Coordinates of C-alpha atoms and ligand atoms in Angstrom, one line a residue:
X2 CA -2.8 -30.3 6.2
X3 CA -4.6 -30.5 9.8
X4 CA -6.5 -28.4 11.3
X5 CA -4.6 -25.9 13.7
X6 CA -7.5 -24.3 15.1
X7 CA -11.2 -25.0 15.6
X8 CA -13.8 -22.6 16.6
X9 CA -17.4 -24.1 17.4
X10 CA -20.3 -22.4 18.0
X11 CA -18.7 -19.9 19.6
X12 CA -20.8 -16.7 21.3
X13 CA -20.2 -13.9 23.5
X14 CA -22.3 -11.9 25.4
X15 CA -21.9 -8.5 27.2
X16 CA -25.1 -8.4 29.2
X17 CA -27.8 -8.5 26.8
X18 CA -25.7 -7.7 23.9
X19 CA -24.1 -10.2 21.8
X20 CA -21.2 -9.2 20.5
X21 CA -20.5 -12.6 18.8
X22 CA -22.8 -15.1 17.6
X23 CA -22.6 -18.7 17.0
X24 CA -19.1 -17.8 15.1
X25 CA -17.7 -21.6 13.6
X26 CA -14.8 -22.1 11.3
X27 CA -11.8 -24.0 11.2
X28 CA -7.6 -22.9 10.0
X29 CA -5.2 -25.3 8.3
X30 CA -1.8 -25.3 9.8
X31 CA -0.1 -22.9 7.9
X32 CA -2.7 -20.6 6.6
X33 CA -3.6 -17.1 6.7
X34 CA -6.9 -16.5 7.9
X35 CA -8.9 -13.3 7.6
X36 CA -11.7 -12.0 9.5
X37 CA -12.9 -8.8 7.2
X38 CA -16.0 -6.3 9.2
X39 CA -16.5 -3.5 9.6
X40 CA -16.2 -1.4 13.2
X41 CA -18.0 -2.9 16.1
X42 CA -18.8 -6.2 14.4
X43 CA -16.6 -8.1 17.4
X44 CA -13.9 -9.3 15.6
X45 CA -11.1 -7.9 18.2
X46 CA -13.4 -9.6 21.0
X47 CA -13.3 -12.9 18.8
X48 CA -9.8 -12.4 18.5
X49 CA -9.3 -11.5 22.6
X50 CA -11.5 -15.0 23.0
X51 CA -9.2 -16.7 21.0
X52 CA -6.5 -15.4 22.9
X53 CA -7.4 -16.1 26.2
X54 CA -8.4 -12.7 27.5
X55 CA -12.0 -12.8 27.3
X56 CA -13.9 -16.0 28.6
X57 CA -16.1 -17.0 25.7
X58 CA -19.9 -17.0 26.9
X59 CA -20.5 -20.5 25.1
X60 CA -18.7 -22.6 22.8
X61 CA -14.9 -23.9 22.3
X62 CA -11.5 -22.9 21.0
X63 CA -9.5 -25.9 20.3
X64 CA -5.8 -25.6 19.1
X65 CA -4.1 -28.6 18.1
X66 CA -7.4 -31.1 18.9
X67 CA -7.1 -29.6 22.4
X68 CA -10.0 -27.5 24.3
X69 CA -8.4 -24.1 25.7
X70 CA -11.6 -24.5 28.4
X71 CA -9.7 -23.1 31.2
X72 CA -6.1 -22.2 29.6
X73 CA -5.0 -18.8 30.4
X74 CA -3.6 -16.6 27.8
X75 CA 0.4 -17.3 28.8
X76 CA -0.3 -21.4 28.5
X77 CA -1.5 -20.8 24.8
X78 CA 0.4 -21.3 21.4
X79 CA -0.6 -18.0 20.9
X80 CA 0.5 -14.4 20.7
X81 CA -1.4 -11.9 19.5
X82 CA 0.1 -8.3 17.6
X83 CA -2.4 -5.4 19.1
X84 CA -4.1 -3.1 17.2
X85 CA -2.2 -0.4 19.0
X86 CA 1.6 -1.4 18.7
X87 CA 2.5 -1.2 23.1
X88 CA 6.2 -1.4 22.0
X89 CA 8.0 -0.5 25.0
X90 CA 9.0 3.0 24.3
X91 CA 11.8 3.3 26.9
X92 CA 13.9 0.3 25.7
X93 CA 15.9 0.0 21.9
X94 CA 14.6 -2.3 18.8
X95 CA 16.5 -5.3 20.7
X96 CA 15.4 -5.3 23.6
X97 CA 11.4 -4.8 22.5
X98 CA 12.0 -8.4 20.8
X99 CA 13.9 -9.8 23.7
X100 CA 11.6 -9.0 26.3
X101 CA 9.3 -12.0 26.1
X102 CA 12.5 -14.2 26.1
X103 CA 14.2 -12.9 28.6
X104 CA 11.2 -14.1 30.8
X105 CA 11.4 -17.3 29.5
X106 CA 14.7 -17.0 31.2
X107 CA 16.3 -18.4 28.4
X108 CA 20.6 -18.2 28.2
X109 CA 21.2 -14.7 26.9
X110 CA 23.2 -17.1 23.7
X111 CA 19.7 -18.3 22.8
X112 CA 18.0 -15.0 23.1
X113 CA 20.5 -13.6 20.9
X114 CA 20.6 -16.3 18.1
X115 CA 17.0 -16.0 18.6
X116 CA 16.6 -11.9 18.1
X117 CA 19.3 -11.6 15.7
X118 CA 17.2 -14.1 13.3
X119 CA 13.8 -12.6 14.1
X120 CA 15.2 -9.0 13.0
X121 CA 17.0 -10.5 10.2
X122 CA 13.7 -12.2 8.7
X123 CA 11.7 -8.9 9.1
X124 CA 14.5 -6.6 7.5
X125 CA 15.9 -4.4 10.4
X126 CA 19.4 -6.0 11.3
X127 CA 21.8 -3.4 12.5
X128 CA 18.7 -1.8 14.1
X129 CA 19.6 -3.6 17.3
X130 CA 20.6 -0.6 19.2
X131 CA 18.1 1.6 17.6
X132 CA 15.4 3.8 19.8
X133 CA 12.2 2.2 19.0
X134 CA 10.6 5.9 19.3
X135 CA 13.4 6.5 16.3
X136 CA 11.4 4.2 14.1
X137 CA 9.2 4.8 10.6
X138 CA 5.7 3.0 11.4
X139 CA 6.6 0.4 8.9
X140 CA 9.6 -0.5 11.1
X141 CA 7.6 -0.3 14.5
X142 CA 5.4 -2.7 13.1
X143 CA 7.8 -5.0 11.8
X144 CA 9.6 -5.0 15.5
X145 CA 5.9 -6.0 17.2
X146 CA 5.8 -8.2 14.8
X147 CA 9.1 -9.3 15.2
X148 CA 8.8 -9.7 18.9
X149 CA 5.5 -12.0 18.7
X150 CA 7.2 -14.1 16.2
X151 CA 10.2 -14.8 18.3
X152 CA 8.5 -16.4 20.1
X153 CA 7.7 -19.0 18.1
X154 CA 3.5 -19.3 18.5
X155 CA 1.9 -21.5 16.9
X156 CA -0.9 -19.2 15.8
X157 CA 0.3 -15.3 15.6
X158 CA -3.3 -13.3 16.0
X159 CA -2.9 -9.8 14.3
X160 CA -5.8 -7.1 14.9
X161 CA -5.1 -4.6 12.4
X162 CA -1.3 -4.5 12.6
X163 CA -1.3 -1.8 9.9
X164 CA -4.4 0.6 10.9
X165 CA -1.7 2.9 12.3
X166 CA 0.0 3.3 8.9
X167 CA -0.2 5.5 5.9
X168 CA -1.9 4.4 3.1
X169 CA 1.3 4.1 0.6
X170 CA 3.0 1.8 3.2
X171 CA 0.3 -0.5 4.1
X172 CA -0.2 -1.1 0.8
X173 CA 3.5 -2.0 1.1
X174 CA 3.2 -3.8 4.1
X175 CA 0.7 -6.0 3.4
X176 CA 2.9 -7.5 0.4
X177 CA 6.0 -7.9 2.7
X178 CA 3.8 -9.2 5.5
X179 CA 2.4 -11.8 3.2
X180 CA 5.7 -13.1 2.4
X181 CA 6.8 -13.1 5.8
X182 CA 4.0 -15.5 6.5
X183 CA 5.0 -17.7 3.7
X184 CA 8.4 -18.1 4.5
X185 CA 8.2 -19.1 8.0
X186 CA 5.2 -20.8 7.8
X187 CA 3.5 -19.2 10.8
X188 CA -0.5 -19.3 11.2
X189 CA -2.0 -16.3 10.6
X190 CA -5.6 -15.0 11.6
X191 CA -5.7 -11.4 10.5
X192 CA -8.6 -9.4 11.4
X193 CA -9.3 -6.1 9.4
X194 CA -12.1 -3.8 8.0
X195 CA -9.6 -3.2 5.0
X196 CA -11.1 -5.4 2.0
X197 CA -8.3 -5.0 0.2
X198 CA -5.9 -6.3 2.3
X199 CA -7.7 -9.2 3.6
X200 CA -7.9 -10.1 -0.5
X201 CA -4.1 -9.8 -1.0
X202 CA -2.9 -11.5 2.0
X203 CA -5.5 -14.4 2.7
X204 CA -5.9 -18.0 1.8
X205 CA -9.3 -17.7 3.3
X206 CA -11.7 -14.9 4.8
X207 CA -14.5 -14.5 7.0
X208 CA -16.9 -11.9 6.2
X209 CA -18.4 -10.6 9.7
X210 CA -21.2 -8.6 10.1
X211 CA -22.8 -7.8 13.3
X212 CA -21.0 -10.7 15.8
X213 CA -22.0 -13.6 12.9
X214 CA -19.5 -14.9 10.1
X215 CA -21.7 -14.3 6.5
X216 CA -19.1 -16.2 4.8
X217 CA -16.0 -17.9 5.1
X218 CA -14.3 -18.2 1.4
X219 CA -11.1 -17.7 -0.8
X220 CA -10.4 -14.1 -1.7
X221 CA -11.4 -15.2 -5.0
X222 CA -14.8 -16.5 -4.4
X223 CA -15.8 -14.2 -2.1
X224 CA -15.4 -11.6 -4.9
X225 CA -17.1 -13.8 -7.8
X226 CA -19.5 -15.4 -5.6
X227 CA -21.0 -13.3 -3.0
X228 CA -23.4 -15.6 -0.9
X229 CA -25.3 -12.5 0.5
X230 CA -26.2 -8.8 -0.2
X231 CA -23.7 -7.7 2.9
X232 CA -20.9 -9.7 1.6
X233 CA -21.6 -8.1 -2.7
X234 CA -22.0 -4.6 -0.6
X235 CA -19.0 -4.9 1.5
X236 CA -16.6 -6.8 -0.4
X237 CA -15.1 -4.7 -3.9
X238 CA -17.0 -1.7 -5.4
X239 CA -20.5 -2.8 -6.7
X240 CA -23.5 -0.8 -8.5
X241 CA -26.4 -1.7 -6.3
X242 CA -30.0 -1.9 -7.6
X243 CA -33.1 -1.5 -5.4
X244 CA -35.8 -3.9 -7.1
X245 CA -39.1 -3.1 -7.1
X246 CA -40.7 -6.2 -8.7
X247 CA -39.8 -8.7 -11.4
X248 CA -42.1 -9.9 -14.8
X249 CA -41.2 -13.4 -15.7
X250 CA -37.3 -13.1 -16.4
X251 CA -37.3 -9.2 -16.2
X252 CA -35.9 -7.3 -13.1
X253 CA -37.8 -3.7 -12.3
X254 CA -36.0 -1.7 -10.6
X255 CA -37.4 1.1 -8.6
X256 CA -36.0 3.8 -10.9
X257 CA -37.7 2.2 -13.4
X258 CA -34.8 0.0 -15.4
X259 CA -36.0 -2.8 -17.0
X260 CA -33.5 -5.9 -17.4
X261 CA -33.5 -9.7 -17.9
X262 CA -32.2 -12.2 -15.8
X263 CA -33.3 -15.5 -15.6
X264 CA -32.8 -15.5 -11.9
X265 CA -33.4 -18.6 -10.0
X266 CA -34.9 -17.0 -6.8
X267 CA -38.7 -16.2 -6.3
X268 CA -38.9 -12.0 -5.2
X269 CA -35.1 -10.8 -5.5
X270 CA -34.8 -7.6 -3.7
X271 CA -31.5 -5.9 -4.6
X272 CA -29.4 -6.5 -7.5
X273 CA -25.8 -6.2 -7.6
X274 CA -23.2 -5.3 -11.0
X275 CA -19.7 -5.1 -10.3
X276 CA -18.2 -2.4 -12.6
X277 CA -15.7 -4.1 -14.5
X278 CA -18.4 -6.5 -15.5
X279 CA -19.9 -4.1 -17.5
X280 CA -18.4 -4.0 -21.3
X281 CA -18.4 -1.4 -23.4
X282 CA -19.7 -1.6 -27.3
X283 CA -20.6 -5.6 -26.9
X284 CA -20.1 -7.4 -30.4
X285 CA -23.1 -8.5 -31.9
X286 CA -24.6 -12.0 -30.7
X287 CA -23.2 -12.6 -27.5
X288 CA -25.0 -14.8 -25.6
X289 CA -26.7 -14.3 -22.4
X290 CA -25.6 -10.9 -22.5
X291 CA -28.3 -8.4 -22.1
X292 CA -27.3 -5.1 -23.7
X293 CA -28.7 -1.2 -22.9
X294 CA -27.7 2.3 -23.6
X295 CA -26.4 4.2 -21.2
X296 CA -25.1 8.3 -21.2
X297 CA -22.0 9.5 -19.7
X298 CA -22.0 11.7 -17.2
X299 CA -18.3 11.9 -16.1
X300 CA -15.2 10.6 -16.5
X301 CA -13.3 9.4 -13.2
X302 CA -9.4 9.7 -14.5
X303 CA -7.9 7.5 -11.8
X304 CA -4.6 5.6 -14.3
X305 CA -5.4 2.2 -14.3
X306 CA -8.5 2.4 -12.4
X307 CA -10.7 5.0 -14.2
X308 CA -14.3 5.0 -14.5
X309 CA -17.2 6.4 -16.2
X310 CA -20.1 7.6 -14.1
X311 CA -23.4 7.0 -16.0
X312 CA -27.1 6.9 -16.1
X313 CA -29.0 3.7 -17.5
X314 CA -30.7 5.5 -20.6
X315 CA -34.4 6.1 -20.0
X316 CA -34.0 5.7 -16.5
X317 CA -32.6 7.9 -13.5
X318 CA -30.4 4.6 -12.5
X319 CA -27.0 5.6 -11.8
X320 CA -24.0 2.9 -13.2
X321 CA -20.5 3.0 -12.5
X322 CA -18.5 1.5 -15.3
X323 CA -14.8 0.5 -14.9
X324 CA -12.3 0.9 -18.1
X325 CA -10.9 -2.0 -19.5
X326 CA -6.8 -1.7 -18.9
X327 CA -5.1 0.1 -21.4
X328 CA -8.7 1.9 -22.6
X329 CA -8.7 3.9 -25.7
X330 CA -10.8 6.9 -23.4
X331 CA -10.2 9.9 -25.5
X332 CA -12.5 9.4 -27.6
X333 CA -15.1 9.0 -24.8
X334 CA -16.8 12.6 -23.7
X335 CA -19.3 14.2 -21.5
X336 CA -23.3 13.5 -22.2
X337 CA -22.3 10.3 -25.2
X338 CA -24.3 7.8 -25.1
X339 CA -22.8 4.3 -25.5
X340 CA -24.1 0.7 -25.5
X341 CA -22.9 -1.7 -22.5
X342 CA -23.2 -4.9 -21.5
X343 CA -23.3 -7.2 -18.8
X344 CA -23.3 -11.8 -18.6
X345 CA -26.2 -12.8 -17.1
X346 CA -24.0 -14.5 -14.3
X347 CA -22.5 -10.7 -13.6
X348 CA -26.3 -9.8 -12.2
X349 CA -26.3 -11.3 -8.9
X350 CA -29.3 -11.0 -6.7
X351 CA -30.8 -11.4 -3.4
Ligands
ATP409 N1 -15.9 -5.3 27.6 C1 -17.0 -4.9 26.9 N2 -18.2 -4.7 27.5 C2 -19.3 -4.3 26.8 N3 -19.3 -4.3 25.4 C3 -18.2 -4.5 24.8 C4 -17.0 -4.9 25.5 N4 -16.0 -5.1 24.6 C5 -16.6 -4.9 23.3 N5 -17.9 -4.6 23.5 C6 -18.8 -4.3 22.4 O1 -18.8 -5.4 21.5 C7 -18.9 -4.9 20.2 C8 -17.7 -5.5 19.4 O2 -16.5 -4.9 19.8 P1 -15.1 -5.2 19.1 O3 -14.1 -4.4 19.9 O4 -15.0 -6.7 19.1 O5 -15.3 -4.6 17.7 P2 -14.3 -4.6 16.4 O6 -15.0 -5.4 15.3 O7 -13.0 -5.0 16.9 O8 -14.3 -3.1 16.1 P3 -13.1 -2.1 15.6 O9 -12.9 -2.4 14.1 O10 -13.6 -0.7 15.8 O11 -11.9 -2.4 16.4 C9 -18.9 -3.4 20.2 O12 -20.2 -3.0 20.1 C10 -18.4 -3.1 21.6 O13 -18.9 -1.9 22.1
MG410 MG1 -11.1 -4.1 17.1

């Protein structure tokens, strides 16, 4: 697969503040591209650049091998779905997704065919003569998505399509989005500050933090292999360890937690555990598992995602341990004290 798009190098500055910096990655034709950060770290400005609305300050958007220097927004194979809906509130679910047709000035047979299939592939037919104001916010958004698609981009730029929603139906929405994606075969480049739905829906993702990418991975390396302490931080839950110095293999942390690592880096600050990396009552003679005690403090009952809340035993280090699925927890009480442990490759460090 080729390259659809190509971003190089690219910055922007507003005055003296740079709201993106020296942001470079590339999209197959196809994919579905995240860019994950949290508020203010210029991803709807990246987005706006890519678009067309925003002159970029220095660097290049290419889209299919050719530069956009120049292009205005309506000349690009783009649309873009706005963080805020802008359906037109005064006309019905129809004409919301003929409206960029009809100033094609395309036969009114085409725009129909046209509409008629859009609604079809996002699930509203027979909502044709339907008040958009009438809609669920799941159906709003399917109609702006619906009336970017029928258009046919070649890329469909989407800043935070669901940030509007509930949380029940986003987590809906992202799964039916996904497969929208897949079946017509649309680029996507999705920005949100959701992790979790930039891990469910993406082939890749960018990790942006302060106008700069930190990473651009899969969902699943990103999680396994964090490159920074911003991306471990930001990206799934994590136990976080300020270290205060390291002996040899051991890590000190400063609440005075003791652990070995053999860690390939000179004067690791921070030290990250996921909590499902921690296991609970480690069989005998695993190796390059490092065990420790640890008490309970309290049980987080959340179905399938509880956790115990801890303290490292001897130390005033606080651990959040996830249960395994389908835990035996009643046996498991208030002030125990258990043995955990954690791989050696689960300790990551920067
Ligand atoms: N036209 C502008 N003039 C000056 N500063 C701007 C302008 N547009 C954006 N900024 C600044 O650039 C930074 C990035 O803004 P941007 O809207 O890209 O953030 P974002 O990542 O989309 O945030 P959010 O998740 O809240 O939508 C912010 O600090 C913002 O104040
Ligand atoms: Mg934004």
């Amino acid at each position: 697969m080729s390259n659809i798009l190509e971003i190089k190098n690219l910055t922007k500055k507003f005055g003296d503040f740079t709201a993106v910096e020296d942001v470079n990655f590339s999209v197959k034709d196809g994919g579905f591209f995240s860019i994950l950060g949290s508020s203010g770290c210029g991803k709807s400005t990246l987005l706006r650049i890519i678009a067309g609305f925003e002159p970029e300050t220095e660097g290049e958007v290419i889209i299919r091998g050719e530069s956009m220097k120049g292009v205005p927004p309506e000349k690009r194979p783009v649309n873009i779905v706005f963080q805020h809906l802008a359906l037109f509130p005064m006309m019905n679910v129809r004409e919301n997704v003929a409206f960029g047709l009809k100033r094609l000035k395309l036969s009114n047979t085409e725009i129909d065919s046209r509409v008629n299939e859009m609604l079809s592939r996002v699930g509203l037919e027979g909502y044709e003569k339907k008040d958009v104001t009438a809609l669920s916010g799941g159906q709003k958004q399917r109609v702006a998505i619906a009336r970017s698609l029928v258009m046919k981009p070649s890329i469909l730029l989407l800043d935070e399509p669901l940030g509007a929603l509930d949380r029940k139906l986003r987590e809906h929405m992202k799964v039916e989005l996904k497969l929208l994606q897949r079946e017509i075969g649309t680029t996507f480049i999705y920005i949100t500050h959701d992790q979790s739905e930039a891990l469910v829906m993406s082939d890749e993702i960018a990790v942006m933090h302060e106008g700069r990418f930190e990473q651009i991975d899969t969902p699943r390396n990103l999680y396994k292999n964090p490159k920074t302490a911003f991306v471990a931080g930001f990206v799934g839950d994590s136990n976080r360890f300020e270290l205060s110095r390291t002996e040899g293999d051991t890590l000190i942390t400063n609440k005075g937690w003791s652990i070995n690592k053999k860690s390939s880096m000179a004067e690791p600050k921070v030290l990250y555990i996921r909590p499902e990396a921690l296991i609970i009552n480690p069989s005998e003679g695993l190796t390059d598992v490092e065990t420790f005690g640890i008490t309970i403090k309290t049980i987080l009952f959340d179905g399938s995602n509880t956790k115990l809340a801890t303290t490292v035993t001897g130390t005033t280090e606080e651990l959040l341990i996830s249960l395994p699925q389908n835990a035996e927890f009643d046996g498991l009480s208030e002030g125990q004290t258990l043995q955990v442990g954690v791989h050696i490759n689960d300790l990551k460090c920067y």
